[in-house]
PDB file of C-alpha atoms in Angstrom:
ATOM      1  CA  MET A 289      73.446 -15.201  12.709  1.00 51.00           C
ATOM      2  CA  ILE A 290      73.512 -18.721  14.164  1.00 54.00           C
ATOM      3  CA  PHE A 291      73.876 -17.244  17.645  1.00 43.00           C
ATOM      4  CA  LYS A 292      70.701 -15.146  17.115  1.00 42.00           C
ATOM      5  CA  LEU A 293      68.750 -18.206  15.934  1.00 36.00           C
ATOM      6  CA  LEU A 294      69.900 -20.250  18.936  1.00 37.00           C
ATOM      7  CA  ARG A 295      68.974 -17.439  21.289  1.00 46.00           C
ATOM      8  CA  LEU A 296      65.531 -17.118  19.693  1.00 38.00           C
ATOM      9  CA  SER A 297      64.897 -20.878  19.951  1.00 47.00           C
ATOM     10  CA  VAL A 298      65.864 -20.865  23.661  1.00 40.00           C
ATOM     11  CA  ILE A 299      63.505 -17.949  24.355  1.00 43.00           C
ATOM     12  CA  LEU A 300      60.646 -19.643  22.498  1.00 41.00           C
ATOM     13  CA  SER A 301      61.215 -22.975  24.256  1.00 47.00           C
ATOM     14  CA  LEU A 302      61.104 -21.243  27.644  1.00 43.00           C
ATOM     15  CA  ALA A 303      57.933 -19.360  26.745  1.00 45.00           C
ATOM     16  CA  ALA A 304      56.127 -22.383  25.260  1.00 42.00           C
ATOM     17  CA  PRO A 305      54.950 -23.937  28.576  1.00 45.00           C
ATOM     18  CA  SER A 306      53.432 -20.657  29.756  1.00 43.00           C
ATOM     19  CA  LEU A 307      51.740 -20.113  26.383  1.00 40.00           C
ATOM     20  CA  HIS A 308      50.363 -23.664  26.551  1.00 42.00           C
ATOM     21  CA  ALA A 309      48.893 -23.099  30.040  1.00 44.00           C
ATOM     22  CA  PHE A 310      47.310 -19.830  28.934  1.00 47.00           C
ATOM     23  CA  ALA A 311      45.783 -21.485  25.862  1.00 48.00           C
ATOM     24  CA  GLU A 312      43.930 -24.029  28.020  1.00 82.00           C
ATOM     25  CA  GLU A 313      41.790 -21.364  29.708  1.00 88.00           C
ATOM     26  CA  ARG A 314      38.509 -21.318  27.777  1.00 92.00           C
ATOM     27  CA  VAL A 315      35.172 -19.541  27.812  1.00 94.00           C
ATOM     28  CA  TYR A 316      32.148 -21.732  28.580  1.00 95.00           C
ATOM     29  CA  TYR A 317      28.504 -20.877  27.948  1.00 95.00           C
ATOM     30  CA  CYS A 318      26.315 -22.433  30.631  1.00 95.00           C
ATOM     31  CA  THR A 319      22.575 -23.008  30.841  1.00 95.00           C
ATOM     32  CA  GLU A 320      20.713 -23.672  34.072  1.00 94.00           C
ATOM     33  CA  GLU A 321      18.254 -26.435  33.175  1.00 94.00           C
ATOM     34  CA  THR A 322      16.509 -26.737  36.541  1.00 92.00           C
ATOM     35  CA  SER A 323      16.488 -25.040  39.922  1.00 90.00           C
ATOM     36  CA  GLY A 324      14.902 -25.238  43.319  1.00 88.00           C
ATOM     37  CA  GLY A 325      15.175 -23.745  46.729  1.00 86.00           C
ATOM     38  CA  ILE A 326      13.586 -22.355  49.845  1.00 84.00           C
ATOM     39  CA  MET A 327      12.538 -18.863  50.871  1.00 81.00           C
ATOM     40  CA  TYR A 328      11.258 -17.363  54.104  1.00 80.00           C
ATOM     41  CA  ASP A 329       7.791 -15.837  53.755  1.00 80.00           C
ATOM     42  CA  ASP A 330       7.619 -12.823  56.103  1.00 80.00           C
ATOM     43  CA  THR A 331       3.828 -12.572  55.790  1.00 86.00           C
ATOM     44  CA  ALA A 332       3.109 -16.225  56.659  1.00 86.00           C
ATOM     45  CA  GLU A 333       6.123 -16.343  59.006  1.00 85.00           C
ATOM     46  CA  ASN A 334       7.358 -19.684  57.690  1.00 85.00           C
ATOM     47  CA  TRP A 335       9.595 -21.254  55.061  1.00 85.00           C
ATOM     48  CA  ARG A 336       8.216 -22.231  51.654  1.00 86.00           C
ATOM     49  CA  ASP A 337       9.399 -23.694  48.374  1.00 87.00           C
ATOM     50  CA  ALA A 338      10.909 -21.116  46.073  1.00 80.00           C
ATOM     51  CA  GLY A 339      10.690 -21.317  42.314  1.00 75.00           C
ATOM     52  CA  PHE A 340      13.809 -19.571  41.037  1.00 77.00           C
ATOM     53  CA  SER A 341      14.024 -18.934  37.320  1.00 79.00           C
ATOM     54  CA  GLU A 342      16.723 -20.643  35.289  1.00 82.00           C
ATOM     55  CA  GLY A 343      19.172 -18.558  33.340  1.00 87.00           C
ATOM     56  CA  ARG A 344      22.356 -18.535  31.307  1.00 92.00           C
ATOM     57  CA  PHE A 345      25.823 -17.365  32.227  1.00 92.00           C
ATOM     58  CA  THR A 346      29.421 -17.488  31.055  1.00 93.00           C
ATOM     59  CA  MET A 347      32.525 -18.663  32.838  1.00 93.00           C
ATOM     60  CA  MET A 348      36.218 -18.806  32.059  1.00 92.00           C
ATOM     61  CA  ALA A 349      38.549 -21.486  33.432  1.00 91.00           C
ATOM     62  CA  ASN A 350      41.092 -24.188  32.719  1.00 91.00           C
ATOM     63  CA  LEU A 351      38.970 -27.243  33.546  1.00 89.00           C
ATOM     64  CA  GLN A 352      41.866 -29.646  32.930  1.00 86.00           C
ATOM     65  CA  SER A 353      43.986 -28.190  35.728  1.00 84.00           C
ATOM     66  CA  GLU A 354      44.300 -29.766  39.195  1.00 82.00           C
ATOM     67  CA  GLN A 355      43.621 -26.342  40.715  1.00 84.00           C
ATOM     68  CA  THR A 356      42.120 -23.384  38.912  1.00 88.00           C
ATOM     69  CA  VAL A 357      40.081 -20.225  39.350  1.00 91.00           C
ATOM     70  CA  LEU A 358      36.628 -20.195  37.810  1.00 87.00           C
ATOM     71  CA  LYS A 359      35.517 -16.706  36.698  1.00 91.00           C
ATOM     72  CA  VAL A 360      31.723 -16.543  36.429  1.00 91.00           C
ATOM     73  CA  LYS A 361      29.675 -13.730  34.867  1.00 89.00           C
ATOM     74  CA  HIS A 362      26.017 -14.217  35.785  1.00 86.00           C
ATOM     75  CA  PRO A 363      23.349 -11.687  34.723  1.00 81.00           C
ATOM     76  CA  GLU A 364      21.375 -12.100  37.981  1.00 76.00           C
ATOM     77  CA  PHE A 365      24.103 -12.815  40.555  1.00 77.00           C
ATOM     78  CA  GLY A 366      26.898 -10.698  39.086  1.00 81.00           C
ATOM     79  CA  ASP A 367      30.581 -11.559  38.705  1.00 86.00           C
ATOM     80  CA  ASP A 368      32.226 -14.048  41.055  1.00 88.00           C
ATOM     81  CA  GLU A 369      35.425 -16.051  41.273  1.00 90.00           C
ATOM     82  CA  PHE A 370      35.643 -19.574  42.637  1.00 91.00           C
ATOM     83  CA  SER A 371      38.805 -21.371  43.797  1.00 92.00           C
ATOM     84  CA  CYS A 372      38.666 -24.935  42.498  1.00 91.00           C
ATOM     85  CA  SER A 373      40.472 -28.201  43.098  1.00 88.00           C
ATOM     86  CA  LYS A 374      39.938 -31.709  41.758  1.00 87.00           C
ATOM     87  CA  SER A 375      37.727 -33.933  43.872  1.00 83.00           C
ATOM     88  CA  ILE A 376      39.445 -36.962  45.355  1.00 75.00           C
ATOM     89  CA  TYR A 377      36.126 -38.701  45.999  1.00 74.00           C
ATOM     90  CA  ARG A 378      36.090 -41.915  43.945  1.00 69.00           C
ATOM     91  CA  ASP A 379      38.602 -40.290  41.588  1.00 71.00           C
ATOM     92  CA  SER A 380      35.686 -38.547  39.857  1.00 78.00           C
ATOM     93  CA  GLY A 381      37.823 -35.775  38.383  1.00 83.00           C
ATOM     94  CA  ARG A 382      35.127 -33.232  39.157  1.00 90.00           C
ATOM     95  CA  LEU A 383      36.155 -29.730  40.144  1.00 91.00           C
ATOM     96  CA  ILE A 384      34.865 -28.551  43.525  1.00 90.00           C
ATOM     97  CA  CYS A 385      34.822 -24.748  43.578  1.00 91.00           C
ATOM     98  CA  ASP A 386      34.116 -22.419  46.498  1.00 91.00           C
ATOM     99  CA  SER A 387      33.345 -18.734  46.129  1.00 88.00           C
ATOM    100  CA  ASN A 388      36.106 -16.256  46.923  1.00 85.00           C
ATOM    101  CA  ALA A 389      33.469 -13.718  48.075  1.00 78.00           C
ATOM    102  CA  TYR A 390      32.458 -14.319  51.702  1.00 65.00           C
ATOM    103  CA  THR A 391      29.514 -16.558  50.817  1.00 72.00           C
ATOM    104  CA  VAL A 392      28.724 -20.255  50.990  1.00 79.00           C
ATOM    105  CA  ASP A 393      28.291 -20.510  47.226  1.00 86.00           C
ATOM    106  CA  ARG A 394      29.681 -23.707  45.705  1.00 90.00           C
ATOM    107  CA  PHE A 395      30.089 -24.693  42.063  1.00 92.00           C
ATOM    108  CA  ILE A 396      30.762 -28.315  41.094  1.00 93.00           C
ATOM    109  CA  ILE A 397      31.519 -29.199  37.471  1.00 93.00           C
ATOM    110  CA  ASP A 398      32.526 -32.381  35.657  1.00 93.00           C
ATOM    111  CA  PRO A 399      35.187 -31.421  33.078  1.00 92.00           C
ATOM    112  CA  ASN A 400      34.279 -34.430  30.898  1.00 92.00           C
ATOM    113  CA  THR A 401      30.501 -34.001  30.646  1.00 95.00           C
ATOM    114  CA  LEU A 402      30.404 -30.251  31.471  1.00 96.00           C
ATOM    115  CA  ARG A 403      27.424 -30.860  33.784  1.00 96.00           C
ATOM    116  CA  PHE A 404      27.348 -28.546  36.802  1.00 95.00           C
ATOM    117  CA  LEU A 405      25.629 -28.067  40.140  1.00 95.00           C
ATOM    118  CA  PHE A 406      25.620 -24.572  41.647  1.00 92.00           C
ATOM    119  CA  SER A 407      24.371 -23.928  45.178  1.00 90.00           C
ATOM    120  CA  ARG A 408      23.840 -20.414  46.481  1.00 84.00           C
ATOM    121  CA  GLY A 409      23.027 -19.199  49.947  1.00 78.00           C
ATOM    122  CA  SER A 410      24.584 -16.743  52.325  1.00 59.00           C
ATOM    123  CA  GLU A 411      23.877 -14.655  55.346  1.00 60.00           C
ATOM    124  CA  PHE A 412      24.974 -11.620  53.306  1.00 51.00           C
ATOM    125  CA  SER A 413      23.577 -12.162  49.801  1.00 46.00           C
ATOM    126  CA  PHE A 414      20.593 -14.394  49.295  1.00 52.00           C
ATOM    127  CA  VAL A 415      19.237 -15.426  45.922  1.00 51.00           C
ATOM    128  CA  SER A 416      16.140 -13.222  46.038  1.00 53.00           C
ATOM    129  CA  GLY A 417      17.333 -10.529  48.447  1.00 55.00           C
ATOM    130  CA  THR A 418      15.544 -12.221  51.378  1.00 64.00           C
ATOM    131  CA  ASP A 419      16.264 -15.304  53.473  1.00 72.00           C
ATOM    132  CA  SER A 420      16.630 -17.896  50.745  1.00 75.00           C
ATOM    133  CA  ALA A 421      18.874 -20.576  49.299  1.00 81.00           C
ATOM    134  CA  GLY A 422      18.912 -22.108  45.839  1.00 85.00           C
ATOM    135  CA  VAL A 423      20.360 -24.973  43.851  1.00 90.00           C
ATOM    136  CA  PHE A 424      20.822 -24.768  40.074  1.00 92.00           C
ATOM    137  CA  ALA A 425      21.851 -27.584  37.716  1.00 95.00           C
ATOM    138  CA  GLY A 426      22.693 -27.551  34.047  1.00 96.00           C
ATOM    139  CA  THR A 427      25.261 -27.987  31.304  1.00 97.00           C
ATOM    140  CA  CYS A 428      28.028 -25.869  29.810  1.00 96.00           C
ATOM    141  CA  GLU A 429      29.435 -25.864  26.298  1.00 95.00           C
ATOM    142  CA  THR A 430      32.259 -24.183  24.455  1.00 91.00           C
ATOM    143  CA  PHE A 431      32.636 -23.253  20.821  1.00 77.00           C
TER     144      PHE A 431
END
């Protein structure tokens, strides 16, 4: 009986670190509070300001990790994953995340304030389906 209890405690102690790491991944509910961008006007044959609408989206990540994967579900842009690492600039602690889908999308988030900046633009997938680029800023929260 004692042998079984010792064996169980060893198994649980080995599994505890992996359970702890899994528990730190959380779901965040994010709101874009402002946005801006540019768009090419084919009729006028020039660039103009673009008023993109703000929205809400969810993401899942471990924001306390030095390196993590951010999984974003956005109703307008679809699902995307971003590879993130902690910024070394001024020891800010912010996560700098680049899209894993062949785009130039970048997501920057401060794990302490949960403020984010999301920039989107690509030669393959523009914000509005035409030549365009956008920047979105807002805040995330978790419950």
